Amino acid sequence: MTRIASQLDLGAARPLSIATADGPIAALHSGPPDGRPALLLPGYTGSKEDFGPIMDALAGAGLHAVAIDLPGQYESPGPTEVAGYTTGALGSRVREIAAQLGDGVHLVGHSFGGLVARAAVLAGADLFASLVLMDSGPAALSGSRAERIELMRPLLPELGVAGIYAASEALAASEPDHVPDPPELAAFMQRRFVAGSAAMLAGMGEAVTSEPDRVAELAAAGLPMLVMFGVRDDAWLPQLQREMALRLGARCVEIDGAAHSPAVENPEATATALIEFWRAQG
């Protein structure tokens, strides 16, 4: 049976601060410190907590799972300039973190985090044992999610981060199928959004809506790869991700009962797919 979790379900995961040249990175980690590292990158406006519901399962498989807030997100300070949030700049920080975790890091990028993970691999695949692209795509985000980013971007200087959150919530509430989060989760979602920097919100928004197609370059990197996504993903459409998997020569797994956040919407199936993929690498 599909189990719906939430970003509040962190299991035994513990906080961790990772030093980088540009400042500390906030993380959650679980599992044996000497286990094979799995580095998990969240999407735009996301955070490390988006992987909370799968951390115990990864730890139980003997992995050292490390989920981070990217620079500027939630509890990680970040650059004050928009230019610091390109996929290339963020990918450099990911490489710095991966180098500290040990040899053969399994890298997972969710949504915009997948574009960052790709940039990290394209800068040199030597640090990584595999790459998982979770609900991410071959190029820039399009459709209604991209339209919402473009709608909000010019309002950021006037409204600030808190105002953008309020406007986004009002827009979401006006949709006919909207289901509000429970109060405790809603409070967390607001807290993490407004904790993010304005430069991050603008910079990542620009990056996710302008990323070029780099699938051919990534295929040439030679890493084992997995493309996985919720069957109802409404960001990058499932067919687009299936086509990307074919172009990459990657395994493709569709997560039942999930849309754009399978680690929360179906954590058991998501963790199982990840563990099976990694075990197949030996």
Short mmCIF file of C-alpha atoms in Angstrom, two decimals:
data_model
loop_
_atom_site.label_atom_id
_atom_site.label_comp_id
_atom_site.label_asym_id
_atom_site.label_seq_id
_atom_site.Cartn_x
_atom_site.Cartn_y
_atom_site.Cartn_z
CA MET A 1 0.00 0.00 0.00
CA THR A 2 1.24 3.51 -0.81
CA ARG A 3 2.12 5.46 2.30
CA ILE A 4 1.92 9.24 2.18
CA ALA A 5 4.52 10.75 4.48
CA SER A 6 5.59 14.35 5.02
CA GLN A 7 8.71 16.44 5.38
CA LEU A 8 8.25 16.14 9.14
CA ASP A 9 8.91 12.37 9.03
CA LEU A 10 12.67 12.36 9.58
CA GLY A 11 13.04 9.03 11.36
CA ALA A 12 16.46 8.66 12.96
CA ALA A 13 18.15 11.21 10.68
CA ARG A 14 20.41 13.64 12.53
CA PRO A 15 21.51 17.20 11.73
CA LEU A 16 24.92 17.73 10.20
CA SER A 17 26.86 20.83 9.18
CA ILE A 18 29.26 20.47 6.26
CA ALA A 19 31.97 23.09 5.84
CA THR A 20 32.61 24.49 2.35
CA ALA A 21 34.69 27.36 1.01
CA ASP A 22 31.53 29.47 0.72
CA GLY A 23 30.15 28.66 4.17
CA PRO A 24 28.39 25.83 6.00
CA ILE A 25 25.85 23.56 4.37
CA ALA A 26 23.00 22.24 6.51
CA ALA A 27 22.32 18.53 6.15
CA LEU A 28 20.55 15.53 7.58
CA HIS A 29 22.41 12.24 7.72
CA SER A 30 21.60 8.68 8.62
CA GLY A 31 23.35 5.35 8.50
CA PRO A 32 26.91 4.18 9.20
CA PRO A 33 29.51 6.92 8.62
CA ASP A 34 31.72 4.37 6.85
CA GLY A 35 28.88 3.21 4.58
CA ARG A 36 28.77 4.03 0.87
CA PRO A 37 27.73 7.70 0.73
CA ALA A 38 24.50 8.75 -0.97
CA LEU A 39 24.25 12.52 -1.46
CA LEU A 40 20.69 13.82 -1.96
CA LEU A 41 19.97 17.22 -3.53
CA PRO A 42 16.54 18.91 -3.22
CA GLY A 43 14.65 20.92 -5.81
CA TYR A 44 13.83 24.60 -6.17
CA THR A 45 12.29 25.93 -2.90
CA GLY A 46 12.86 22.48 -1.39
CA SER A 47 15.12 21.30 1.41
CA LYS A 48 16.85 18.30 2.93
CA GLU A 49 13.59 17.35 4.64
CA ASP A 50 12.15 16.33 1.27
CA PHE A 51 14.20 13.13 1.65
CA GLY A 52 13.39 12.58 5.33
CA PRO A 53 10.88 9.75 4.77
CA ILE A 54 13.45 7.58 2.93
CA MET A 55 16.49 8.19 5.13
CA ASP A 56 15.87 5.28 7.54
CA ALA A 57 15.45 2.81 4.68
CA LEU A 58 18.68 3.93 3.02
CA ALA A 59 20.50 3.69 6.35
CA GLY A 60 19.06 0.22 6.88
CA ALA A 61 20.63 -0.83 3.58
CA GLY A 62 24.03 0.16 4.93
CA LEU A 63 24.31 3.50 3.15
CA HIS A 64 25.47 6.76 4.68
CA ALA A 65 22.63 8.96 3.41
CA VAL A 66 23.28 12.71 3.42
CA ALA A 67 20.52 15.11 2.34
CA ILE A 68 21.40 18.80 2.10
CA ASP A 69 19.90 22.23 1.77
CA LEU A 70 21.55 23.72 -1.30
CA PRO A 71 23.20 27.12 -0.73
CA GLY A 72 20.57 29.77 0.03
CA GLN A 73 17.89 27.22 0.89
CA TYR A 74 16.32 26.98 4.35
CA GLU A 75 19.20 26.47 6.82
CA SER A 76 22.14 26.85 4.41
CA PRO A 77 23.45 30.39 3.91
CA GLY A 78 24.27 31.21 0.31
CA PRO A 79 25.62 33.84 -2.06
CA THR A 80 24.04 37.28 -2.00
CA GLU A 81 24.26 37.59 -5.78
CA VAL A 82 21.88 35.92 -8.23
CA ALA A 83 24.86 34.76 -10.30
CA GLY A 84 25.83 32.40 -7.47
CA TYR A 85 22.84 30.15 -8.19
CA THR A 86 23.59 28.83 -11.67
CA THR A 87 23.67 25.07 -11.99
CA GLY A 88 27.40 25.28 -12.57
CA ALA A 89 28.08 27.30 -9.43
CA LEU A 90 25.88 25.03 -7.31
CA GLY A 91 27.41 21.95 -8.92
CA SER A 92 30.84 23.11 -7.75
CA ARG A 93 29.57 23.21 -4.15
CA VAL A 94 28.13 19.72 -4.57
CA ARG A 95 31.50 18.45 -5.78
CA GLU A 96 33.17 20.00 -2.75
CA ILE A 97 30.72 18.22 -0.45
CA ALA A 98 31.03 14.91 -2.31
CA ALA A 99 34.81 15.01 -1.95
CA GLN A 100 34.40 15.13 1.83
CA LEU A 101 32.01 12.17 1.98
CA GLY A 102 34.38 9.54 0.64
CA ASP A 103 34.94 7.54 -2.51
CA GLY A 104 32.21 6.56 -4.94
CA VAL A 105 29.34 8.83 -3.96
CA HIS A 106 25.88 7.88 -5.20
CA LEU A 107 24.41 11.24 -6.29
CA VAL A 108 20.66 11.89 -6.35
CA GLY A 109 19.09 15.10 -7.65
CA HIS A 110 15.38 15.84 -7.27
CA SER A 111 13.77 18.28 -9.73
CA PHE A 112 16.05 21.36 -10.00
CA GLY A 113 18.51 19.37 -7.88
CA GLY A 114 18.76 16.98 -10.84
CA LEU A 115 20.03 19.81 -13.03
CA VAL A 116 22.57 20.69 -10.33
CA ALA A 117 23.61 17.05 -9.98
CA ARG A 118 24.08 16.87 -13.75
CA ALA A 119 26.33 19.94 -13.66
CA ALA A 120 28.39 18.37 -10.87
CA VAL A 121 28.90 15.19 -12.92
CA LEU A 122 29.69 17.08 -16.12
CA ALA A 123 32.45 18.93 -14.27
CA GLY A 124 34.04 15.52 -13.65
CA ALA A 125 32.53 12.11 -13.01
CA ASP A 126 35.47 10.92 -10.92
CA LEU A 127 33.79 11.60 -7.55
CA PHE A 128 30.63 9.66 -8.28
CA ALA A 129 29.64 6.00 -8.50
CA SER A 130 26.22 6.68 -10.04
CA LEU A 131 23.66 9.37 -10.79
CA VAL A 132 19.92 9.34 -10.11
CA LEU A 133 17.68 11.96 -11.71
CA MET A 134 14.42 12.06 -9.74
CA ASP A 135 11.51 13.97 -11.30
CA SER A 136 13.99 16.04 -13.27
CA GLY A 137 14.24 16.69 -16.98
CA PRO A 138 16.54 17.14 -19.97
CA ALA A 139 16.32 20.93 -20.09
CA ALA A 140 14.46 23.93 -18.70
CA LEU A 141 11.20 23.53 -16.85
CA SER A 142 8.15 24.56 -18.86
CA GLY A 143 4.39 24.52 -18.44
CA SER A 144 2.37 25.84 -15.52
CA ARG A 145 5.17 25.57 -12.95
CA ALA A 146 7.50 27.64 -15.12
CA GLU A 147 4.72 30.13 -15.77
CA ARG A 148 4.24 30.57 -12.03
CA ILE A 149 7.96 31.24 -11.54
CA GLU A 150 7.92 33.80 -14.34
CA LEU A 151 4.81 35.42 -12.87
CA MET A 152 6.34 35.79 -9.41
CA ARG A 153 9.89 36.78 -10.42
CA PRO A 154 9.25 40.48 -11.15
CA LEU A 155 7.29 40.79 -7.90
CA LEU A 156 10.17 39.65 -5.69
CA PRO A 157 11.85 43.07 -5.21
CA GLU A 158 8.54 44.60 -4.11
CA LEU A 159 7.02 41.74 -2.09
CA GLY A 160 10.13 40.09 -0.67
CA VAL A 161 10.39 36.36 0.03
CA ALA A 162 7.54 36.35 2.56
CA GLY A 163 5.26 38.21 0.15
CA ILE A 164 6.06 35.79 -2.67
CA TYR A 165 5.16 32.90 -0.40
CA ALA A 166 1.83 34.47 0.50
CA ALA A 167 1.05 35.19 -3.15
CA SER A 168 2.01 31.66 -4.19
CA GLU A 169 -0.19 30.15 -1.48
CA ALA A 170 -3.12 32.32 -2.51
CA LEU A 171 -2.67 31.22 -6.12
CA ALA A 172 -2.49 27.55 -5.12
CA ALA A 173 -5.58 27.87 -2.91
CA SER A 174 -7.57 29.18 -5.87
CA GLU A 175 -7.06 25.96 -7.83
CA PRO A 176 -10.12 23.64 -7.78
CA ASP A 177 -8.22 20.53 -6.65
CA HIS A 178 -6.22 22.26 -3.91
CA VAL A 179 -5.89 20.35 -0.63
CA PRO A 180 -4.34 22.38 2.21
CA ASP A 181 -1.53 20.88 4.25
CA PRO A 182 -2.16 19.95 7.88
CA PRO A 183 -1.34 22.91 10.18
CA GLU A 184 2.02 21.59 11.46
CA LEU A 185 3.26 20.80 7.95
CA ALA A 186 1.93 24.11 6.61
CA ALA A 187 3.88 25.94 9.32
CA PHE A 188 7.06 24.10 8.32
CA MET A 189 6.54 24.85 4.62
CA GLN A 190 6.16 28.54 5.35
CA ARG A 191 9.14 28.59 7.71
CA ARG A 192 11.52 26.98 5.26
CA PHE A 193 10.37 29.10 2.30
CA VAL A 194 10.78 32.45 4.05
CA ALA A 195 14.15 31.34 5.48
CA GLY A 196 15.51 31.10 1.93
CA SER A 197 17.37 34.04 0.45
CA ALA A 198 15.89 36.37 -2.14
CA ALA A 199 18.97 35.88 -4.33
CA MET A 200 18.43 32.11 -4.22
CA LEU A 201 14.77 32.42 -5.14
CA ALA A 202 15.60 34.65 -8.10
CA GLY A 203 18.75 32.81 -9.18
CA MET A 204 17.39 29.28 -9.03
CA GLY A 205 14.17 30.47 -10.66
CA GLU A 206 16.17 31.86 -13.56
CA ALA A 207 18.32 28.73 -13.79
CA VAL A 208 15.47 26.22 -13.79
CA THR A 209 13.63 28.09 -16.54
CA SER A 210 16.66 28.56 -18.82
CA GLU A 211 18.69 25.33 -18.53
CA PRO A 212 19.80 23.98 -21.93
CA ASP A 213 19.52 20.35 -22.99
CA ARG A 214 22.77 18.62 -21.95
CA VAL A 215 21.64 15.01 -22.17
CA ALA A 216 24.15 14.04 -24.85
CA GLU A 217 27.01 15.39 -22.72
CA LEU A 218 25.73 13.51 -19.70
CA ALA A 219 25.40 10.25 -21.61
CA ALA A 220 29.07 10.54 -22.52
CA ALA A 221 30.05 10.75 -18.83
CA GLY A 222 29.79 6.97 -18.60
CA LEU A 223 28.20 6.70 -15.15
CA PRO A 224 25.47 4.20 -14.26
CA MET A 225 22.27 6.26 -14.23
CA LEU A 226 18.69 5.91 -13.10
CA VAL A 227 15.77 8.10 -14.15
CA MET A 228 12.88 7.86 -11.73
CA PHE A 229 9.69 9.83 -11.31
CA GLY A 230 6.15 9.79 -10.01
CA VAL A 231 3.62 8.50 -12.51
CA ARG A 232 1.65 11.74 -12.11
CA ASP A 233 4.59 14.14 -12.27
CA ASP A 234 3.30 17.56 -13.36
CA ALA A 235 6.65 19.32 -13.66
CA TRP A 236 8.65 17.50 -16.34
CA LEU A 237 6.09 15.21 -17.94
CA PRO A 238 6.66 11.45 -17.59
CA GLN A 239 7.01 10.92 -21.36
CA LEU A 240 9.77 13.52 -21.48
CA GLN A 241 11.62 11.71 -18.70
CA ARG A 242 11.17 8.34 -20.39
CA GLU A 243 12.71 9.79 -23.55
CA MET A 244 15.58 11.24 -21.51
CA ALA A 245 16.25 7.81 -19.99
CA LEU A 246 16.47 6.28 -23.47
CA ARG A 247 18.90 8.97 -24.59
CA LEU A 248 21.03 8.36 -21.50
CA GLY A 249 20.91 4.58 -21.77
CA ALA A 250 19.61 4.72 -18.20
CA ARG A 251 17.26 2.51 -16.27
CA CYS A 252 13.81 4.08 -15.87
CA VAL A 253 11.53 3.52 -12.86
CA GLU A 254 8.06 4.99 -12.42
CA ILE A 255 6.77 5.35 -8.87
CA ASP A 256 3.09 4.52 -8.43
CA GLY A 257 0.96 6.75 -6.25
CA ALA A 258 3.35 9.67 -6.63
CA ALA A 259 3.51 12.94 -8.52
CA HIS A 260 6.49 15.30 -8.24
CA SER A 261 7.76 14.26 -4.78
CA PRO A 262 8.01 10.45 -4.67
CA ALA A 263 10.26 10.37 -1.59
CA VAL A 264 7.32 11.85 0.34
CA GLU A 265 4.38 10.51 -1.68
CA ASN A 266 5.55 6.89 -1.81
CA PRO A 267 8.71 6.56 0.29
CA GLU A 268 8.76 2.76 0.38
CA ALA A 269 8.74 2.36 -3.40
CA THR A 270 11.21 5.21 -3.83
CA ALA A 271 13.71 3.81 -1.33
CA THR A 272 13.34 0.31 -2.79
CA ALA A 273 14.07 1.56 -6.32
CA LEU A 274 17.15 3.45 -5.17
CA ILE A 275 18.54 0.56 -3.13
CA GLU A 276 17.96 -1.97 -5.92
CA PHE A 277 19.69 0.29 -8.43
CA TRP A 278 22.71 0.84 -6.19
CA ARG A 279 23.03 -2.83 -5.27
CA ALA A 280 23.08 -3.69 -8.96
CA GLN A 281 26.22 -1.58 -9.30
CA GLY A 282 28.04 -3.95 -6.92
#
